[in-house]
Structures are given as C-alpha cells and as structure tokens.
Coordinates of C-alpha atoms in Angstrom, one line a residue:
X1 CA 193.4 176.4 100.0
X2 CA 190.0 176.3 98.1
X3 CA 187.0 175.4 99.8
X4 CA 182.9 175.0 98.6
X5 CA 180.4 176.4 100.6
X6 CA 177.0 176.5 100.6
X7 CA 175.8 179.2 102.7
X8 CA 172.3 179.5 102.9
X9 CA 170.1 176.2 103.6
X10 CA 167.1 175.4 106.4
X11 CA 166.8 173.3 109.2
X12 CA 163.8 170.4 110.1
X13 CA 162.5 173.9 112.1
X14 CA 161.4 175.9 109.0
X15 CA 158.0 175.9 107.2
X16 CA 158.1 172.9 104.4
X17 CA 161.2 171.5 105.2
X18 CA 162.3 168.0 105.4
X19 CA 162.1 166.0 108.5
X20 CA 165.7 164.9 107.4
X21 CA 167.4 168.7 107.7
X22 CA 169.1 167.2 111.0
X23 CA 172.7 168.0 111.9
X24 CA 174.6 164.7 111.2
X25 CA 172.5 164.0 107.9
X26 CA 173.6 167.3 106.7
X27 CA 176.7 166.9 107.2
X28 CA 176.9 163.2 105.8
X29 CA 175.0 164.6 102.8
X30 CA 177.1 167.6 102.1
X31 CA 180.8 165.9 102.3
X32 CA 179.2 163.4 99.8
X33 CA 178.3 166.4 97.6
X34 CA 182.2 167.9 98.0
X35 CA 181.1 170.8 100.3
X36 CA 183.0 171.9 102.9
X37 CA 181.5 174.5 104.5
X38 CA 177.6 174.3 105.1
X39 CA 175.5 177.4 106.7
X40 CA 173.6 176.1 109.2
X41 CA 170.5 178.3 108.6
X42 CA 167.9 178.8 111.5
X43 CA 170.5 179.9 113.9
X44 CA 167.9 181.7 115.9
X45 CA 165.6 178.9 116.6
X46 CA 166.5 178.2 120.4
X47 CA 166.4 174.3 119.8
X48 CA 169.0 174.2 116.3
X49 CA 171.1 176.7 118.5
X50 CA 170.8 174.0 121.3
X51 CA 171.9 171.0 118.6
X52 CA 174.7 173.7 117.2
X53 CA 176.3 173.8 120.7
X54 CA 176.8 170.2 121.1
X55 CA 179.0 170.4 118.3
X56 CA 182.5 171.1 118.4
X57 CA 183.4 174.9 117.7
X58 CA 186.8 176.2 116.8
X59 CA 187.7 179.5 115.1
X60 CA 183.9 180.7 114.6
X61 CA 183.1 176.7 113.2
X62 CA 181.3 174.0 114.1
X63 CA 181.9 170.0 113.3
X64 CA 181.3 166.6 114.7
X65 CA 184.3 165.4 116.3
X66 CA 185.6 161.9 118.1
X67 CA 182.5 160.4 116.9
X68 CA 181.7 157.5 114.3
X69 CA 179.5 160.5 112.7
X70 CA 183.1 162.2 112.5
X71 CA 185.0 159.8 110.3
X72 CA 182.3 160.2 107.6
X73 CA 182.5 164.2 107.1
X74 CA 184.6 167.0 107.2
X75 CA 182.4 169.1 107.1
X76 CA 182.3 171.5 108.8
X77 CA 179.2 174.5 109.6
X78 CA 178.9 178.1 110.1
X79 CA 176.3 179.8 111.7
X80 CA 173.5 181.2 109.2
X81 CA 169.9 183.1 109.7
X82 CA 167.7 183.9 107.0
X83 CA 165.0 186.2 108.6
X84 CA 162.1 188.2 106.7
X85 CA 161.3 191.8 107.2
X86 CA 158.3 194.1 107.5
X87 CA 158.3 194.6 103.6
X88 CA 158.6 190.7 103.3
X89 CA 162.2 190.9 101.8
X90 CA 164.3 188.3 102.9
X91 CA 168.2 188.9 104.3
X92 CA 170.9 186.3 105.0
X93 CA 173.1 186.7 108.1
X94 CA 176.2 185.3 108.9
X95 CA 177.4 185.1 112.5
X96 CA 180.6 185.0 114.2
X97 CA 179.8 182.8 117.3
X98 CA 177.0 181.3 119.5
X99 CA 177.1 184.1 121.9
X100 CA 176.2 187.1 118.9
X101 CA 173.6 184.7 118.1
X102 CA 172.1 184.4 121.3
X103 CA 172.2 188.5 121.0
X104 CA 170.5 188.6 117.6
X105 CA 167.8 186.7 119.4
X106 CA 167.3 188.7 121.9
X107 CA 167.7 191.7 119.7
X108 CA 164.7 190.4 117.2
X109 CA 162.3 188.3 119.9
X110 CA 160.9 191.7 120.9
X111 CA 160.0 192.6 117.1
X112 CA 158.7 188.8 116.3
X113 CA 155.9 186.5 116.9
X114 CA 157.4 183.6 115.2
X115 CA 161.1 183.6 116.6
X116 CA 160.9 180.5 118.2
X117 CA 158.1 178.4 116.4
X118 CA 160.1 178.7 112.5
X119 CA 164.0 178.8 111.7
X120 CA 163.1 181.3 109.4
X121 CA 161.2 184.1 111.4
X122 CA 159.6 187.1 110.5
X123 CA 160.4 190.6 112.0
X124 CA 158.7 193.6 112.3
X125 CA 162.0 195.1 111.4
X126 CA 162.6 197.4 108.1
X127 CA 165.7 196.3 106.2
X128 CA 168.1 199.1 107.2
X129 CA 167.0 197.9 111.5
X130 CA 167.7 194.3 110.7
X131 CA 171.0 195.4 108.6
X132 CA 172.2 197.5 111.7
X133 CA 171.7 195.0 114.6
X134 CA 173.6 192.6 111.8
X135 CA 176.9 195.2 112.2
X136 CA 176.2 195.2 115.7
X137 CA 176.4 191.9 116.3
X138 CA 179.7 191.7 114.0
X139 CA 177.9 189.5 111.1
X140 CA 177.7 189.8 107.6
X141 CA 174.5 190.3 105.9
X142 CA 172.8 190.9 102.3
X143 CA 169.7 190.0 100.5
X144 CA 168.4 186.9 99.7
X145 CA 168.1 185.7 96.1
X146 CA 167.8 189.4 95.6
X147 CA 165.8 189.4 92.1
X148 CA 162.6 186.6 93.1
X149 CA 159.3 188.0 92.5
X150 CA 158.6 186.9 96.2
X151 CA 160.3 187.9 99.4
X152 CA 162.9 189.7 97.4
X153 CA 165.1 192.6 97.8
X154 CA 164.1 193.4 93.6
X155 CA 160.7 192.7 94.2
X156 CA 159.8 195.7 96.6
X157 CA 162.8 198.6 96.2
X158 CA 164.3 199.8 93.1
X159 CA 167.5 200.5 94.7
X160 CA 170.1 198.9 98.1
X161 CA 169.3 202.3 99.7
X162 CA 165.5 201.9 99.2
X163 CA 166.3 198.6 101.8
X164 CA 169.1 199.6 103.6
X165 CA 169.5 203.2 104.0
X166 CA 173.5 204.3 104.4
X167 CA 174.6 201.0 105.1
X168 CA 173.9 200.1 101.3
X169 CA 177.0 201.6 100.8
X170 CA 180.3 199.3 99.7
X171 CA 183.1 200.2 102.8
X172 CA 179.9 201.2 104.8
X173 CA 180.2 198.5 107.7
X174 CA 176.2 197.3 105.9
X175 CA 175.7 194.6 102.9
X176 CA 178.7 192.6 102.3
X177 CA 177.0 190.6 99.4
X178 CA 174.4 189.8 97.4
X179 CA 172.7 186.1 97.1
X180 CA 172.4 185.7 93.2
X181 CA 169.3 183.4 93.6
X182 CA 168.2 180.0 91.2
X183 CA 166.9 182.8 88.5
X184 CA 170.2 185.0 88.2
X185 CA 173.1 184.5 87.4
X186 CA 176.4 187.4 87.5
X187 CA 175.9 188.3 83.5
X188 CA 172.4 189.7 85.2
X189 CA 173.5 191.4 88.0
X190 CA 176.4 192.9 87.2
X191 CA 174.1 195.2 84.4
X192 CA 173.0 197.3 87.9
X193 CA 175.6 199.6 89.1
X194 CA 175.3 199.2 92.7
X195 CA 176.0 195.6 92.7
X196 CA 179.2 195.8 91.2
X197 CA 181.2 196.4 93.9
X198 CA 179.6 193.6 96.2
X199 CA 180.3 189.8 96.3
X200 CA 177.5 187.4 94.7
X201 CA 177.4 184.4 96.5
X202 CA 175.1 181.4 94.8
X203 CA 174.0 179.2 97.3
X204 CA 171.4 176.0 97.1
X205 CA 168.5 177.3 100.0
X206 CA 168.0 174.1 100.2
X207 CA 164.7 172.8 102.1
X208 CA 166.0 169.2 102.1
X209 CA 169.2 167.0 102.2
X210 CA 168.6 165.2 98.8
X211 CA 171.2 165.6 96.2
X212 CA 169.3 167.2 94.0
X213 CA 168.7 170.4 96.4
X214 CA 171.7 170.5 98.9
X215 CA 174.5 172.6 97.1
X216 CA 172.3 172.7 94.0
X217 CA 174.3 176.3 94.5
X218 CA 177.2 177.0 95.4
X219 CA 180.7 179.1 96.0
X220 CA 184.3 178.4 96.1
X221 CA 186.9 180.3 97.9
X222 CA 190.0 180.8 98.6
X223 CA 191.0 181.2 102.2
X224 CA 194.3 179.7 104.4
X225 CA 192.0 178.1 106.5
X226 CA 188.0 177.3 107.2
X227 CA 187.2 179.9 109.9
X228 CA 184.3 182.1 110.3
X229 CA 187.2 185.0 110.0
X230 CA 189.1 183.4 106.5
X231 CA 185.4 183.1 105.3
X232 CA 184.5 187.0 106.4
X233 CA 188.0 187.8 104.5
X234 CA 186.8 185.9 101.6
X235 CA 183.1 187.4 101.3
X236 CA 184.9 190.7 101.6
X237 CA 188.0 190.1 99.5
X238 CA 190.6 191.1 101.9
X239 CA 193.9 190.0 102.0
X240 CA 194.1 187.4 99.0
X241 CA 191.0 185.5 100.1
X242 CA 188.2 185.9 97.7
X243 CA 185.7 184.2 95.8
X244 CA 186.9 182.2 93.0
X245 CA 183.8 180.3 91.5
X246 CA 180.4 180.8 91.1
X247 CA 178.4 177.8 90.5
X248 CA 174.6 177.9 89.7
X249 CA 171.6 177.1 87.5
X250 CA 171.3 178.5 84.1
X251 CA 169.2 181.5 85.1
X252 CA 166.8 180.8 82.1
X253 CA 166.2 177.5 84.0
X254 CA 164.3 179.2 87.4
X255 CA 160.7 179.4 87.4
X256 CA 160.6 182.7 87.7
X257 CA 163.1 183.9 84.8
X258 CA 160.4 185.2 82.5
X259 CA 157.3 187.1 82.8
X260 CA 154.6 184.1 82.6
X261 CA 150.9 183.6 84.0
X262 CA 151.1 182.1 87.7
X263 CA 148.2 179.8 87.1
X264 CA 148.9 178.1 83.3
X265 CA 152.6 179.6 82.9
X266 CA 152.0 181.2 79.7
X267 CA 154.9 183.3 79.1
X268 CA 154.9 187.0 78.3
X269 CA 156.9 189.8 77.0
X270 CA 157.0 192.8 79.5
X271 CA 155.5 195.2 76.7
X272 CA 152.9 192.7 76.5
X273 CA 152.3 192.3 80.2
X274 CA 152.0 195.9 80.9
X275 CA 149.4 196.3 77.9
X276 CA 147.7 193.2 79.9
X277 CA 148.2 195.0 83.3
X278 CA 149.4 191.6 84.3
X279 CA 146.1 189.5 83.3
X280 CA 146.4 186.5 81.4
X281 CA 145.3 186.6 78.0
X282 CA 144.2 182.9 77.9
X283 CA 143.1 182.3 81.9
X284 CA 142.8 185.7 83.6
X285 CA 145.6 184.5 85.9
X286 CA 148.1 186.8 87.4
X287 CA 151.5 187.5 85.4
X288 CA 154.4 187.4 87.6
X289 CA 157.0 189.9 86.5
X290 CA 159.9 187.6 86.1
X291 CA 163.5 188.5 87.0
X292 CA 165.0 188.7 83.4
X293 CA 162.6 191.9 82.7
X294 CA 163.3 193.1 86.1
X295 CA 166.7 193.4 86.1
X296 CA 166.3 195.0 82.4
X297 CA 164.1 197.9 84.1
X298 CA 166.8 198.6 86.7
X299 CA 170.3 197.6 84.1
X300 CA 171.8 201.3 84.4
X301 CA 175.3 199.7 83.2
X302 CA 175.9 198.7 79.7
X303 CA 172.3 198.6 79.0
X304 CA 172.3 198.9 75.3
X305 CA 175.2 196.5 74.5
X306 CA 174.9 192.6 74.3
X307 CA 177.6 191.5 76.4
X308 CA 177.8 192.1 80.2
X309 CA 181.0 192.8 81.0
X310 CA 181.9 192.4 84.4
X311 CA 184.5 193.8 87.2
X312 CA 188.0 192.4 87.8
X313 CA 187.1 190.9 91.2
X314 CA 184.2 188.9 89.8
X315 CA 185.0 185.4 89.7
X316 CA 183.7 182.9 86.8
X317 CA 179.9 181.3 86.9
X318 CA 179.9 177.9 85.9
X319 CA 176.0 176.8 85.0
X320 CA 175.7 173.8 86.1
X321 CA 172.7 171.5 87.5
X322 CA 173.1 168.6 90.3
X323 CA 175.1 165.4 88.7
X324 CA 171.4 163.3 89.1
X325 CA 169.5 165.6 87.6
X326 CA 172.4 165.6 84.8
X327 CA 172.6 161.7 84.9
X328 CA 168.7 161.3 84.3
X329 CA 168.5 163.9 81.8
X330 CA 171.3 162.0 80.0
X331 CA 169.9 158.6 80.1
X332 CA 165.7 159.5 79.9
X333 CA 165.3 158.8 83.3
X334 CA 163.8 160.4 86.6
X335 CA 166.8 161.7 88.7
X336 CA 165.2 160.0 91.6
X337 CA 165.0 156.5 89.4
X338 CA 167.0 153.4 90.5
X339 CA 169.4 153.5 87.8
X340 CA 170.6 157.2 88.1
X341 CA 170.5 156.6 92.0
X342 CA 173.0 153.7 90.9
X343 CA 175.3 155.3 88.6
X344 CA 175.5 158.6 90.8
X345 CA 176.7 156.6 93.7
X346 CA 178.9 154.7 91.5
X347 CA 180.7 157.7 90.6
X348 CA 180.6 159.2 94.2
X349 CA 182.8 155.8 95.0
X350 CA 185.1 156.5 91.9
X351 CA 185.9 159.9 92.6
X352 CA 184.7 161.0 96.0
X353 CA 182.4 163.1 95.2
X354 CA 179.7 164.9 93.0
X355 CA 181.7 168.3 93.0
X356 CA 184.9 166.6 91.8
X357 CA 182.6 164.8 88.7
X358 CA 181.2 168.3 87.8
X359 CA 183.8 170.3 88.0
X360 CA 187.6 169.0 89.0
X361 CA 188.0 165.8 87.1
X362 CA 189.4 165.8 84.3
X363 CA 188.0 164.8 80.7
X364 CA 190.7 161.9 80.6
X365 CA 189.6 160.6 84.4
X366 CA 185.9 160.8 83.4
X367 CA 186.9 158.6 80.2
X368 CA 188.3 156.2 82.3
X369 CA 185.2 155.8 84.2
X370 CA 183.4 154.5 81.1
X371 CA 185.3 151.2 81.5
X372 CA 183.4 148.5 82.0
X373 CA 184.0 145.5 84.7
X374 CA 182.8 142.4 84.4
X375 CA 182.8 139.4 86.8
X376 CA 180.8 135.8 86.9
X377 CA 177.3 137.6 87.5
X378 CA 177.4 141.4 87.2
X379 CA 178.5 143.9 84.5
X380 CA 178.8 147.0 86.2
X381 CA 179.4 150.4 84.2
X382 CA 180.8 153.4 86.4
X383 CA 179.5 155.8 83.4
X384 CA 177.7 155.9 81.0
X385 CA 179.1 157.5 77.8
X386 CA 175.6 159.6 77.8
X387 CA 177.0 160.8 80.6
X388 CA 180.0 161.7 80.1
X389 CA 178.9 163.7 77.1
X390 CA 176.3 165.3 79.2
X391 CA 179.2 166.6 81.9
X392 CA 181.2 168.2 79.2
X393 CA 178.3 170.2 77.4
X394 CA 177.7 171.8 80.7
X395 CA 181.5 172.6 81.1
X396 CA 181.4 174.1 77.6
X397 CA 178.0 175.8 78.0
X398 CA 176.6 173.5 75.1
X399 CA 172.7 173.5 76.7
X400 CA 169.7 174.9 75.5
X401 CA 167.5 176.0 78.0
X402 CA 163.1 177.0 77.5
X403 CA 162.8 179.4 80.3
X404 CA 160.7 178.9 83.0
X405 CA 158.4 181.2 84.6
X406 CA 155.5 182.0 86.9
X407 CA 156.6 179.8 89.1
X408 CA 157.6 177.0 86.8
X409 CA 161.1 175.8 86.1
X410 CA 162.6 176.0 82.6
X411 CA 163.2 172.4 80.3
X412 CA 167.2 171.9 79.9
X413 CA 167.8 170.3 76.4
X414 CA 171.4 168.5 75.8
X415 CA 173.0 170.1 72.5
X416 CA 176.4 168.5 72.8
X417 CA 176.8 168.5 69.0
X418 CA 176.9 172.6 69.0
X419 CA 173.4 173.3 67.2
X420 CA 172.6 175.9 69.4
X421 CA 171.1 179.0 67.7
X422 CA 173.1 182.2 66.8
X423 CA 170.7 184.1 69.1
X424 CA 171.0 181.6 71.5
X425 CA 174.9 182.5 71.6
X426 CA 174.8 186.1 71.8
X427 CA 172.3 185.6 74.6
X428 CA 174.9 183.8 77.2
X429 CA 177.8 185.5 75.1
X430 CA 180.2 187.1 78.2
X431 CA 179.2 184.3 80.6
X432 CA 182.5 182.4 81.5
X433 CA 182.4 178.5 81.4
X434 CA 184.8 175.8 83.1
X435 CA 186.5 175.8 80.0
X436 CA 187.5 179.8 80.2
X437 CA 189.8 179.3 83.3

C-alpha cells in the first residue's frame, strides 16, 4: 500500500505556532489534505504527550477512535521531536512508543532549560549526544532541513561527521535520513557524497493547520501497513518498503535559495558576496549565504557536469506548491481569498482531496471537473480551466521561478505554453516530474 506522510510539523506548544495545532484539527485538516500519516512533533512537551495518550495506539500509532472526531479522519500520528543542539542545529526524531518518549525526556531534561515550556526545546547536547540517546531509545533521527542558513546541519559543519561523529555512518545504527528542507530539493543534495546513501524525506514543518502550510511537504511510501515499524522499514528501505515520492517546493522558490541581503533582499553571486564580505552593497545589510551556493561549496559528486544524476534508490521529486496557493496564482487572487477558498473546497468534495487533485487524478477526471452546473439560482464551476492548466504545468515542470533569498520567498510565474528559457532547462534538467513515472 502507498501512504503520504508528513513527518515533521509543531504543536500549539512551540514558539509562533498557531493556537489551532490541536490534536483533532490536525487530524481533520490533514485527511482533507490526503495525508495519512502526520508526525506529531513536540513529543516531549509533558502536556502534547498527555493529549497523545488519550488517543488510541496500535503498532507504534496513534488515531481518534469510536468518536464523531473518528468518522472524519483516518489519519493516523506518529510520534515526532524536533529538538535544537548546542551548535543550534536542529534534528528530527522519530519514536517508537510513549514509553521511549518518556525516556528521551528524562534523558534531555537534565541538559535543558526549556523542556517543558516549548515543543521544540533546546539542549545543551552536541549532535553526536542527541544522535546517541536517539539509537538508545530505538528512534530514527537526522537533520532538519539540513541546508537553511539558520539552525541547520549545512549552516555550522561541512561534513555528517563534523555533527555526528561515527554514527554519520550509513549501516552505523546513527542518521537514517536527511530532511531536504523548503530550499532543496534531491537534484541538490544528491551532488554531496555522503548523502547519497541516506533517505531524503520532504516534509511541510508546518507551524499552522492551514492548507497552505500543513503538508506543504511531503513523502509517499510504500509499506504493508501504517505502523511505526512499516514506516522505520520504509525510511530505511528494508524489505520492499521504501520511499516512492518526493514532493516539495521548487527549491528556487525558498527564501533562502540564493545569496541575498537579509534586510532589502538584494541578491548576490557568492564571488560577489565574498568580495563584499557579506555587506550589502546598496544597504550595508547582512548577506545570507543561501543554500544553492552552499551546497555548490560542498558538491564533491558530479560537480563539474550539469545534470545531477542520482542513485537507484532515490525516488522521483515532484515540485509542487499547495493546490490554493496554485488556485490563486491561476486566477490573480490571494490564496486565502473567498473565491480560491471556494473552488479549493469544491474540488476537495469532487475528488476527496487536495493530494488526489495534485498528483493522482487524472488529466481526463480533472477535465471533467470543468463542467459547469447550473440550477434556478446558482452556476457553480468545480474548476476553472485556469486551473486546470495551472495543475498540469506543475506535473510537467512548466514554471518559472525568481529565486528567493535572505529570507524572502521566490515569485512562481505560470509558463504553461513552454517559453521557458534554454538556461532555464538545463537548470532543472535531471529533476524527474509526474510525468517521468
């Protein structure tokens, strides 16, 4: 069976988070976006642990069960941590079980100050400490959008084994994967040796339960069931479970994908940066080494060719953006306006939900949609043609994107009549679409 999970969000316990990042509108929220596994994130925080163990747990899983909240989600939650160390690099953990929870916390209260006032505490814990009560516990762990400029594994080592010590190693018992993050994408990572061997997992860290954020990221597996044990498998590709998908922003699209002045976003080349020594030329404001020239310092694999080509086990990447933010850039419109709000829950009722629009429909099913029915007082249109055209350029990889940077996000221009630049080509050139599998 195939399964999307987003692995990596935050509860209403974490700094600058929605009140909303409750249990049941999470789950309501993520069945509507076609996920079926959601991390829980915060694990450690004694009261989400406490809400966790009201839920129903089976096989290393949690869901609402013989409850109305029950018949409106099957989705089901794993238990997730993201926790910062004494370098400020962030690490996602994955845990079997309440109990190895309740021993992480134990394990890191001694080394924090925060542990029970944010879901995502900081510890006075190097990398390779947090990595090794992580194995001890029997969880799976890696970095965090590993390439950010801020709280990143990229931004302060130059190599896994600067963070981790021996457990960087791939069959070492250590890192098990590596979160890709909004400004990378697998035709990135897959140009540093180290990281070929590891799963990338793309997953939304989502601070709120809006559509546009929840599973803005996202991975698809394969597995016989939804355990904690199938998903482990899956993570480590053992016995025919594996990743099958990728799905993530264009990595031009992050805010951080180019060098660019943090104060008036001015974009830079890294020659010119250096020769700056980060200043900005037309403010004085700081230049943020963005991820694109970072992970061009450390490429030690196919550095001088122009297409990435990656290992067997690596699954596709579709780019793709959340079906609002789609909708509204089809039609003009805010994705938070009342007319994309309509239309997206118009197709939500047609076809169940927004991953089935995106990425499992077919072109003839979305075609259908455009019908339009009429009756004595309302015309009501499930999609609009704009639309639909809009869906299939992202399948295809038919976008142009203006990088962001510094801290702002990149501008995603529709070019569903194929006018996109010969540079512009060879730039994504060896990054599957839909359309490739």
């Amino acid at each position: 069976m195939l399964i999307n999970a987003d692995l990596h969000i935050h509860s209403k316990y974490s700094a600058a988070t929605s009140p909303r990042m409750d249990l049941p509108t999470l789950a309501r929220e993520a069945a509507r976006k076609g996920i079926q596994l959601l991390g829980t994130g915060d694990c450690l925080h004694p009261k989400w642990l406490s809400g966790i163990k009201e839920l129903e747990e089976q096989d290393g899983v949690f869901s609402f069960k013989g409850t109305a909240e029950a018949t409106k989600t099957r989705t089901k939650f794993v238990l997730t941590v993201e926790v910062e160390d004494e370098r400020r690099v962030h690490h996602l953990l994955l845990l079997p079980c309440v109990a190895k929870a309740e021993e992480l916390y134990e394990a890191f209260r001694k080394h924090s100050a925060d542990i029970d006032s944010d879901g995502r505490p900081s510890l006075r814990m190097s990398g390779q400490e947090i990595a090794e009560r992580a194995r001890d516990a029997e969880a799976l762990v890696g970095p965090c959008h590993a390439f950010t400029p801020w709280t990143a594994l990229y931004a302060y080592h130059n190599s896994l084994r600067e963070c981790y010590g021996d457990l960087a190693a791939v069959g070492a018992g250590g890192i098990s994967f590596v979160e890709l993050g909004l400004s990378a994408d697998s035709s990135y990572a897959d140009r540093i040796s180290e990281l070929r061997g590891l799963t990338f997992l793309t997953n939304s860290d989502a601070h709120s339960p809006y559509p546009i954020r929840l599973a803005r990221e996202f991975n698809r597996f394969q597995v016989e069931a939804v355990s904690f044990e199938e998903l482990k498998a899956a993570i480590l590709r053992r016995g025919g479970r594996k990743p099958v998908l990728n799905v993530g922003f264009p990595p031009a699209e992050g805010k951080y994908n180019e060098s660019a002045c943090s104060r008036c976003y001015k974009h830079f080349s890294l020659t010119e940066a250096r020769a700056r020594r980060w200043r900005c030329s037309e403010c004085g404001g700081r230049i943020k080494k963005g991820v694109r020239d970072r992970v061009s310092e450390l490429a030690d694999y196919n550095a001088g060719g122009t297409r990435t080509t990656h290992p067997e086990h690596r699954p596709p990447y579709l780019h793709l953006i959340p079906l609002a933010e789609i909708i509204g850039l089809a039609l003009q419109k805010s994705a938070s306006s009342k007319v994309v709000t309509k239309m997206w829950e118009s197709l939500l009722a047609a076809f169940g939900t927004e991953v089935i629009v995106l990425v499992d429909a077919s072109v003839e099913d979305l075609e259908a949609a455009l019908t339009t029915t009429t009756t004595t007082t309302t015309t009501t249109t499930t999609l609009d043609a704009r639309v639909l055209e809009a869906v299939k350029a992202f399948r295809a990889g038919e976008i142009r994107v203006i990088p962001g940077g510094g801290g702002k996000y990149g501008v995603i221009e529709l070019n569903p009549e194929g006018s996109e630049k010969e540079e512009e080509k060879e730039e994504r050139r060896g990054q599957l679409s839909l359309q490739d599998f």
